[in-house]
Coordinates of C-alpha atoms and ligand atoms in Angstrom, one line a residue:
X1 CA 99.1 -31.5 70.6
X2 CA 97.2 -33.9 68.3
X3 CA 94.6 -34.7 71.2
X4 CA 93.8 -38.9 71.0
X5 CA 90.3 -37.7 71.4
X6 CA 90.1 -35.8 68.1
X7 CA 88.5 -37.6 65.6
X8 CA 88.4 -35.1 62.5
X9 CA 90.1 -32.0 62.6
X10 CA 90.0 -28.9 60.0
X11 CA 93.2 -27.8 59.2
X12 CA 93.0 -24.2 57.3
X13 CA 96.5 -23.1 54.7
X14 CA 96.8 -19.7 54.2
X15 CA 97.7 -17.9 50.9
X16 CA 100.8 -17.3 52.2
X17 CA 102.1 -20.8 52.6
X18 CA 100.3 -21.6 49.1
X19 CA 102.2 -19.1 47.2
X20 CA 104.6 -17.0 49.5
X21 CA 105.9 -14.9 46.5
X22 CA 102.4 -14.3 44.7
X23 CA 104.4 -13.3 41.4
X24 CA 105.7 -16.7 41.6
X25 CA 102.3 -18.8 42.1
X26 CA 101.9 -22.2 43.8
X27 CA 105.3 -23.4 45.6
X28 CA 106.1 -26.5 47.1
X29 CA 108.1 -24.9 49.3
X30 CA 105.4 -25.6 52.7
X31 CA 103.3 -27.7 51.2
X32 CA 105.8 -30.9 52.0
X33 CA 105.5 -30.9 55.4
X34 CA 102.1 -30.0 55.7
X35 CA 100.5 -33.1 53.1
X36 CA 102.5 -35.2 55.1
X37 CA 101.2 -34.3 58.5
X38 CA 97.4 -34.7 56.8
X39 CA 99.4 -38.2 55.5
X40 CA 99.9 -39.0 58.9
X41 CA 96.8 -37.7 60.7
X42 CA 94.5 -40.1 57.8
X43 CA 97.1 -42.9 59.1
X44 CA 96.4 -42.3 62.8
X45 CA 92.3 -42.4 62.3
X46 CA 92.2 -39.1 62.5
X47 CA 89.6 -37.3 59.2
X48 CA 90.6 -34.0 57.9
X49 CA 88.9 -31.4 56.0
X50 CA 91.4 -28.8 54.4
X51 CA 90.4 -25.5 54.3
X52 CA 92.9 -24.0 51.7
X53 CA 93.4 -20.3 50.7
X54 CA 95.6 -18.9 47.6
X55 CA 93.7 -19.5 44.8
X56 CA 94.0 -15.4 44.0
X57 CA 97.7 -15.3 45.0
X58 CA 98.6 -18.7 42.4
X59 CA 96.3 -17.2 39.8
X60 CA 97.9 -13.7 40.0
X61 CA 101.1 -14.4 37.8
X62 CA 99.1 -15.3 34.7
X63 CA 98.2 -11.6 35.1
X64 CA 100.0 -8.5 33.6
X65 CA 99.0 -6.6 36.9
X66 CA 101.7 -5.0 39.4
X67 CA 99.5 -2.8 41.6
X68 CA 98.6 -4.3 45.0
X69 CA 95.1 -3.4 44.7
X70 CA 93.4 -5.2 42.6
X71 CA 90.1 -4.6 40.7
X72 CA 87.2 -6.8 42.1
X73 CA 86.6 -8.2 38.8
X74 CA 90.3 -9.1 38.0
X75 CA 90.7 -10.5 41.6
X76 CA 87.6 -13.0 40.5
X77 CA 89.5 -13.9 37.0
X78 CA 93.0 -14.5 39.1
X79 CA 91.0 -16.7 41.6
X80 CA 89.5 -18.9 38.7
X81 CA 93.1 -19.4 37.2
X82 CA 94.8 -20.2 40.6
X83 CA 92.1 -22.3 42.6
X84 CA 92.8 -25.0 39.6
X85 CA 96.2 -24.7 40.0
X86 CA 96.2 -25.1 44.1
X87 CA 94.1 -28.1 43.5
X88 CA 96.7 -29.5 41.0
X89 CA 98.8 -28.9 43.4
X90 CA 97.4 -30.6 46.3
X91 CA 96.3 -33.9 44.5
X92 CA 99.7 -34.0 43.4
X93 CA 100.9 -34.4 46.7
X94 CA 98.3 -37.6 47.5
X95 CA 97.8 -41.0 46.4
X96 CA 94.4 -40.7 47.6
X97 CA 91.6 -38.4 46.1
X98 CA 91.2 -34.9 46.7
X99 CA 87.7 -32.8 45.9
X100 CA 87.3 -29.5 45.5
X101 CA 84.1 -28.0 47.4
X102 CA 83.4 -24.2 47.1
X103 CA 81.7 -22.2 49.4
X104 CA 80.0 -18.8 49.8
X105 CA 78.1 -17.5 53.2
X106 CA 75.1 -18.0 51.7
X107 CA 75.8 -21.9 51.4
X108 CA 76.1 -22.2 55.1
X109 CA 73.5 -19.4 55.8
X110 CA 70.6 -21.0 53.8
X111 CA 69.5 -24.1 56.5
X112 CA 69.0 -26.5 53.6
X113 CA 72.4 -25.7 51.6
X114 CA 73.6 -25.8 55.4
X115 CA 72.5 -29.5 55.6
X116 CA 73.8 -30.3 52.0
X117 CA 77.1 -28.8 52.9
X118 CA 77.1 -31.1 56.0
X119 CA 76.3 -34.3 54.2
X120 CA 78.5 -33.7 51.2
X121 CA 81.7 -33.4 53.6
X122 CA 80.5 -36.4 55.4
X123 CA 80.1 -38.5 52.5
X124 CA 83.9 -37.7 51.1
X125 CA 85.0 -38.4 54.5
X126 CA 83.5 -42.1 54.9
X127 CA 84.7 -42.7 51.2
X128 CA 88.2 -41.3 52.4
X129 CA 88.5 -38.6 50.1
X130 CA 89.8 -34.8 51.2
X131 CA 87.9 -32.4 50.8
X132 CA 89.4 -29.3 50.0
X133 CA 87.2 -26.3 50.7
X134 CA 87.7 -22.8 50.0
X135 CA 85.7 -19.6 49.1
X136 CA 84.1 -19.5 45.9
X137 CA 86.5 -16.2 44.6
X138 CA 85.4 -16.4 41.2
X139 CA 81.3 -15.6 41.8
X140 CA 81.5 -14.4 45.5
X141 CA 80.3 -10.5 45.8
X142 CA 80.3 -8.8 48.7
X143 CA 77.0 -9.8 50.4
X144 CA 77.2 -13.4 49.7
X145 CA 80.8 -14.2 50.9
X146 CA 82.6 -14.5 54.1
X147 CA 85.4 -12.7 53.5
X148 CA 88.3 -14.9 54.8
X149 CA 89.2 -18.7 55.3
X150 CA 89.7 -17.9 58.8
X151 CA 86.5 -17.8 59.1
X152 CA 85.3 -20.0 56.9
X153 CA 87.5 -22.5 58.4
X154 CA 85.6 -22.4 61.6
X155 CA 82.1 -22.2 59.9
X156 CA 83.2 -25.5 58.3
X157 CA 84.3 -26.8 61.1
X158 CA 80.9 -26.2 63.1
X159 CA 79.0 -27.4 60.0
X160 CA 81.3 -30.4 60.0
X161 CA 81.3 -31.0 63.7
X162 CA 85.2 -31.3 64.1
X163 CA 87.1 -31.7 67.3
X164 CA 89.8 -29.3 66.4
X165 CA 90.5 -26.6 64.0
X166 CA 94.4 -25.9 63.1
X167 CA 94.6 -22.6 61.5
X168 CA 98.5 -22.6 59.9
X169 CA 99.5 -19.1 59.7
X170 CA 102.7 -17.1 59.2
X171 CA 103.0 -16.6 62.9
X172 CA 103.6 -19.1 65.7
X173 CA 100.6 -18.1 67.8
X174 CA 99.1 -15.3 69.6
X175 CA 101.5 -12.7 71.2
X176 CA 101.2 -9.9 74.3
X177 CA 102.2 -7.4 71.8
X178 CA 103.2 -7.6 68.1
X179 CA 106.2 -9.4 67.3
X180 CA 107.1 -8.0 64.2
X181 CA 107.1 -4.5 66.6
X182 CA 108.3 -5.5 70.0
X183 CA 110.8 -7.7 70.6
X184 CA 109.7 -8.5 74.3
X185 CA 106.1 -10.0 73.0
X186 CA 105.4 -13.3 74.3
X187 CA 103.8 -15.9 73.1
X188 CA 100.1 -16.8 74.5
X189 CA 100.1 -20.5 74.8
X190 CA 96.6 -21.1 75.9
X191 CA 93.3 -19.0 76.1
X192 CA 89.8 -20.1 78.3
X193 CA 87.8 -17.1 77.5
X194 CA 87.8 -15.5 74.5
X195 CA 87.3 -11.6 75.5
X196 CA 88.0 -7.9 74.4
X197 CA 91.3 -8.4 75.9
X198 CA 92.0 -11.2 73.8
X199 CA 91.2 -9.3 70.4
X200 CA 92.9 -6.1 71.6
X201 CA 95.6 -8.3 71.6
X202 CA 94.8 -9.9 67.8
X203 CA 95.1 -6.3 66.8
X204 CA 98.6 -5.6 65.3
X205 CA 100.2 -8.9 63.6
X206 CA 98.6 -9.6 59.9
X207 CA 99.8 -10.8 56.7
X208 CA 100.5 -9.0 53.4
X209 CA 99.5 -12.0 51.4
X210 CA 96.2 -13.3 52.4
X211 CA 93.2 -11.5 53.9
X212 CA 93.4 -12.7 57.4
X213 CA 94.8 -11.5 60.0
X214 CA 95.5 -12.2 63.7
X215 CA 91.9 -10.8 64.2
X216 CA 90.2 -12.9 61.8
X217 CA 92.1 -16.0 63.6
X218 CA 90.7 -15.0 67.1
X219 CA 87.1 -14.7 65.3
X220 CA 87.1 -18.0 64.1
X221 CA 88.6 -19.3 67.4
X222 CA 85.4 -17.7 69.3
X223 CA 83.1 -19.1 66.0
X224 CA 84.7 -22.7 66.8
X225 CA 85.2 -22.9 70.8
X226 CA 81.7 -21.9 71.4
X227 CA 80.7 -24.8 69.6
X228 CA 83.2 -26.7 71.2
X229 CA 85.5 -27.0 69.0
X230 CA 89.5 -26.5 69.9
X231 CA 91.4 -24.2 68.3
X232 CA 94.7 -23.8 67.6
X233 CA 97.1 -21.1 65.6
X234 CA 100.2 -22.3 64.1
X235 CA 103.1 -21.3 62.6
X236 CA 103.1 -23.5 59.1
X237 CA 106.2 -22.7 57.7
X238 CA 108.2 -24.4 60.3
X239 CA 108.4 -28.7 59.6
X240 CA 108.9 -28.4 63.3
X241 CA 105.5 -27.4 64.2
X242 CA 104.2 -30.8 62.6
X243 CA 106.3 -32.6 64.1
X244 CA 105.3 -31.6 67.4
X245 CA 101.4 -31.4 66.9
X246 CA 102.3 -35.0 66.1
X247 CA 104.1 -36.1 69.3
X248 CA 101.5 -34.3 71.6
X249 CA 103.0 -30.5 71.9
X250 CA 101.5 -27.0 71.3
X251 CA 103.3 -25.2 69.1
X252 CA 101.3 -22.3 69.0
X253 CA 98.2 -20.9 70.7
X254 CA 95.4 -24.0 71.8
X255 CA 92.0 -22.1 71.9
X256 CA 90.1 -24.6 74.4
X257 CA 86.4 -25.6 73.2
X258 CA 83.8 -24.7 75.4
X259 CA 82.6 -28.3 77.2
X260 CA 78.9 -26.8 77.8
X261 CA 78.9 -25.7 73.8
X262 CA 75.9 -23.5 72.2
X263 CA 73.0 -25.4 70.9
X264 CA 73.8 -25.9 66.6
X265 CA 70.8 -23.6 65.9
X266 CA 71.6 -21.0 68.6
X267 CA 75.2 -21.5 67.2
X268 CA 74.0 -21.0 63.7
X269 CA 72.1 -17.7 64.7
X270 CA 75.1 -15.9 66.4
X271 CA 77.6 -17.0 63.8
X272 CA 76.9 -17.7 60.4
X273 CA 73.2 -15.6 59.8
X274 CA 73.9 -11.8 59.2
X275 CA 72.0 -9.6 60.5
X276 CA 69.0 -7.4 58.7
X277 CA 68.2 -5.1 60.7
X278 CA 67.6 -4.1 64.5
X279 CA 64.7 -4.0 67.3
X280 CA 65.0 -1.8 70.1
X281 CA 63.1 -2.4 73.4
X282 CA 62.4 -1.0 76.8
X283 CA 63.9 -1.6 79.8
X284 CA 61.4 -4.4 81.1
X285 CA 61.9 -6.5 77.6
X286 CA 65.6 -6.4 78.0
X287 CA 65.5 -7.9 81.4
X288 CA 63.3 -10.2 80.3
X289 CA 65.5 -11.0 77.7
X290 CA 68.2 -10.8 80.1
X291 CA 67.6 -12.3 83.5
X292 CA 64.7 -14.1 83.0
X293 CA 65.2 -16.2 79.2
X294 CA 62.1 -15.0 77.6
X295 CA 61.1 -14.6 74.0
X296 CA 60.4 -11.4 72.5
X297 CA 57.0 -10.3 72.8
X298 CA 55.7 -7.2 70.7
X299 CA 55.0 -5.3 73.5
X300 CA 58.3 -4.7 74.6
X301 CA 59.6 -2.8 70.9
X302 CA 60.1 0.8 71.0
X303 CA 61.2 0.8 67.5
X304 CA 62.2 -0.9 64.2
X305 CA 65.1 0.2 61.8
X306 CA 66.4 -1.5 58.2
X307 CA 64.2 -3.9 56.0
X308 CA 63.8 -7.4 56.7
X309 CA 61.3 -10.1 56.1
X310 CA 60.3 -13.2 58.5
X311 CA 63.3 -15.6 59.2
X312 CA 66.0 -13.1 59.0
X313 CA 68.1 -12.3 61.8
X314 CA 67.7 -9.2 63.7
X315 CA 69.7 -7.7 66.7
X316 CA 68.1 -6.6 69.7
X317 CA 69.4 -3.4 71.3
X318 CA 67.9 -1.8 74.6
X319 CA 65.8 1.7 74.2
X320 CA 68.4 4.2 73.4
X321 CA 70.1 1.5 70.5
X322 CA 73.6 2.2 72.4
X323 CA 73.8 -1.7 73.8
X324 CA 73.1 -4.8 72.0
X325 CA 71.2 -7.6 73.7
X326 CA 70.8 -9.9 71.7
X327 CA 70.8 -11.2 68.0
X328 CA 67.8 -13.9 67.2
X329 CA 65.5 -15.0 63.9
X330 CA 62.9 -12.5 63.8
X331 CA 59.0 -14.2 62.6
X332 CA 57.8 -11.1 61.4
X333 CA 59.0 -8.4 58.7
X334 CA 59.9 -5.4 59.5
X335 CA 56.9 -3.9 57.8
X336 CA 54.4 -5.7 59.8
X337 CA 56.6 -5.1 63.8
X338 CA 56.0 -1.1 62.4
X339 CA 52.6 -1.9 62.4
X340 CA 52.1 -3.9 65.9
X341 CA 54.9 -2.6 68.1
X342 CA 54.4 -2.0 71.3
X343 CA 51.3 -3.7 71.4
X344 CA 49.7 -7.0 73.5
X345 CA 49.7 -10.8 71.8
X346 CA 45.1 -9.6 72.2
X347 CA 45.7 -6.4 69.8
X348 CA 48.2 -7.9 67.6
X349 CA 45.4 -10.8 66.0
X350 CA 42.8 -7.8 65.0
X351 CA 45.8 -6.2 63.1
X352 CA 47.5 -9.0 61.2
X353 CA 44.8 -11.6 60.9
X354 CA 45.5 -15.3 61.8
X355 CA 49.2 -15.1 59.9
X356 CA 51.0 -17.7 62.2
X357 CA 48.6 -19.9 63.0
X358 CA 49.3 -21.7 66.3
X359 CA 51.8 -18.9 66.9
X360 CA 52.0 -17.6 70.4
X361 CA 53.0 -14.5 68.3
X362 CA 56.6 -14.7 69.7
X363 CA 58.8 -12.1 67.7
X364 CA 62.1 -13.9 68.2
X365 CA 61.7 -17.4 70.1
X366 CA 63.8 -18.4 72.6
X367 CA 65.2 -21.1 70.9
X368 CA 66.1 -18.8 68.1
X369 CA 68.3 -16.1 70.2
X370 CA 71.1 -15.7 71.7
X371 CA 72.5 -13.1 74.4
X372 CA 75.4 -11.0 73.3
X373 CA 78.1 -9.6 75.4
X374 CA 79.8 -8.0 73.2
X375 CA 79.1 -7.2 69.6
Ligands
LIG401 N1 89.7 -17.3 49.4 C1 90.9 -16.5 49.2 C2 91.8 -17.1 48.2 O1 91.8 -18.3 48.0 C3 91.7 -16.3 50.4 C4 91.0 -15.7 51.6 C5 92.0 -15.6 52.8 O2 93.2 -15.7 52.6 O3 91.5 -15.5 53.9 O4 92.6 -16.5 47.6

């Protein structure tokens, strides 16, 4: 399935191919096949960014700790032992060099970190070097990290601008049902649109060893495709499914990238920014919004709920709050849309002052929203 048009592909490990038994650590035991298809794929032209998980699961048998929940702050301790170890283990498996680049959301959420991020990976990439990216386990609290390399796979992908993103799982693809509970699921070989069918079907198959599942796998398939970027879900421990990405096949499920992809910002908005807080408007604003590709305009809010300040992102929901519209950058706080909501662009200037100069006093530009269907 390796596409001759792909020029740098993302290809995202999971814990449980780094260290299937976690109370044995790192194993060699997929790793082979898998530094020699990134081997072959270097050979062939073709860049790749590896997106590895397991540094918690190698870490976790320098611990005396046999519960499967494990305290936050040990998990941070087990992720600083291991993450050194899976990095041993992959430059062990080169000739060429390997760095280690660590990651939280906010990295890719802040627009200049975003651009450092971007420029880093490129760099290592022209001075063929792999990067190896994975969360950053050992600082990461809740608010600042992603969560899962699914995920993160596809944010570094976008930030990257890959042609593909290979997400090796312990499952061959995406199935009609769950294969581990019905023995007549089939395998979903490809997938155009990716809907609410598509995730009612991610529901069920997950592993016990990393954080993913088939869900967070069909999030970063959306997270990618819309940017344009294929996607595919494979089964790594199989040599066979190399083999085959090699000579052309699909072994799993192929995501196809959207040709007419999001713009990066729009893409950056929907994706990576969380959001702060929400704006409700009336029925007029949300067919603006809708039908006709307006900005927000003040005098369309009904109401304003959570704290945010100017440049955070902000979802729109219609006048009741039941629907979403729309998530976009807000370029006011919430304090000061309490203050001027509902109100025209003439009123709005005798409230605030001149606090935008130049501003057509846009709440959320164009530019800087984007329509949801589903949320
Ligand atoms: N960053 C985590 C780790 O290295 C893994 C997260 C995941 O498996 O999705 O252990």
């Amino acid at each position: 399935m390796l596409n001759p048009s792909w020029r740098r592909i993302v290809l995202k490990v999971g814990s449980a191919l780094i260290a299937p038994d976690p109370q044995a650590g790192c194993s060699e035991k997929y790793l082979g096949p898998i530094a020699d298809f990134i081997r072959q794929c270097r050979d062939r032209d073709i860049e790749v960014i590896l997106v590895s998980s397991g540094s918690v699961a190698a870490g976790r048998h320098h611990f005396n700790f046999n519960h499967h929940r494990v305290p936050i702050a040990l998990k941070r301790a087990m992720a600083a032992v291991g993450q050194n170890q899976m990095m041993n283990f992959w430059s062990n498996c080169f000739d060429f060099p390997c760095a280690q680049v660590l990651l939280t959301h906010g990295d890719l959420s802040d627009r200049v970190r975003h651009v450092n991020v971007r420029n880093t990976l490129r760099r290592l990439l022209d001075h063929q070097v792999l990067p190896i990216v994975n969360e950053n386990d050992t600082i990461a609290t809740e608010e600042i990290k992603v969560g899962d390399n699914d995920n993160l796979a596809a944010m570094v992908a976008t930030v990257a601008n890959a042609d593909a993103l290979i997400i090796c799982s312990d499952i061959t693809g995406l199935f009609t049902a769950d294969p581990n509970k019905d023995p007549s699921a089939q395998l979903i070989p490809e997938v155009r649109t990716i809907d609410e069918r598509i995730y009612s079907l991610a529901g069920g198959a997950s592993s016990s060893v990393g954080t993913g599942g088939m869900r967070t796998k069909v999030q970063a398939a959306e997270k990618a495709t819309t940017h344009g970027v294929d996607t595919l879900i494979v089964d790594g421990h199989q040599q066979d499914t190399f083999t085959r990405l090699l000579d052309g096949f699909n072994p799993g499920t192929i995501f196809h990238g959207h040709k007419d992809p999001m713009s990066g910002k729009k893409h950056w908005v929907r994706h990576t920014l969380r959001a702060k807080g929400e704006i409700w408007v009336d029925d007029g604003c949300m067919k603006a919004l809708r039908h006709q590709g307006a900005s927000l305009l003040c005098s369309g809010i009904v109401h304003v709920q959570g704290e945010f300040e100017p440049g955070d992102a902000v979802i729109v929901r219609c006048g009741s709050g039941k629907v979403s519209i729309a998530k976009g950058v807000s370029r006011y706080s919430a304090r000061e849309l309490f203050s001027i909501k509902g109100q025209q662009t003439s009123e709005i200037a005798e409230h605030l002052g001149d606090i935008l100069p130049g501003s057509t006093y846009e709440v959320i530009h164009r530019d800087e929203m984007t329509l949801l269907e589903r949320l």
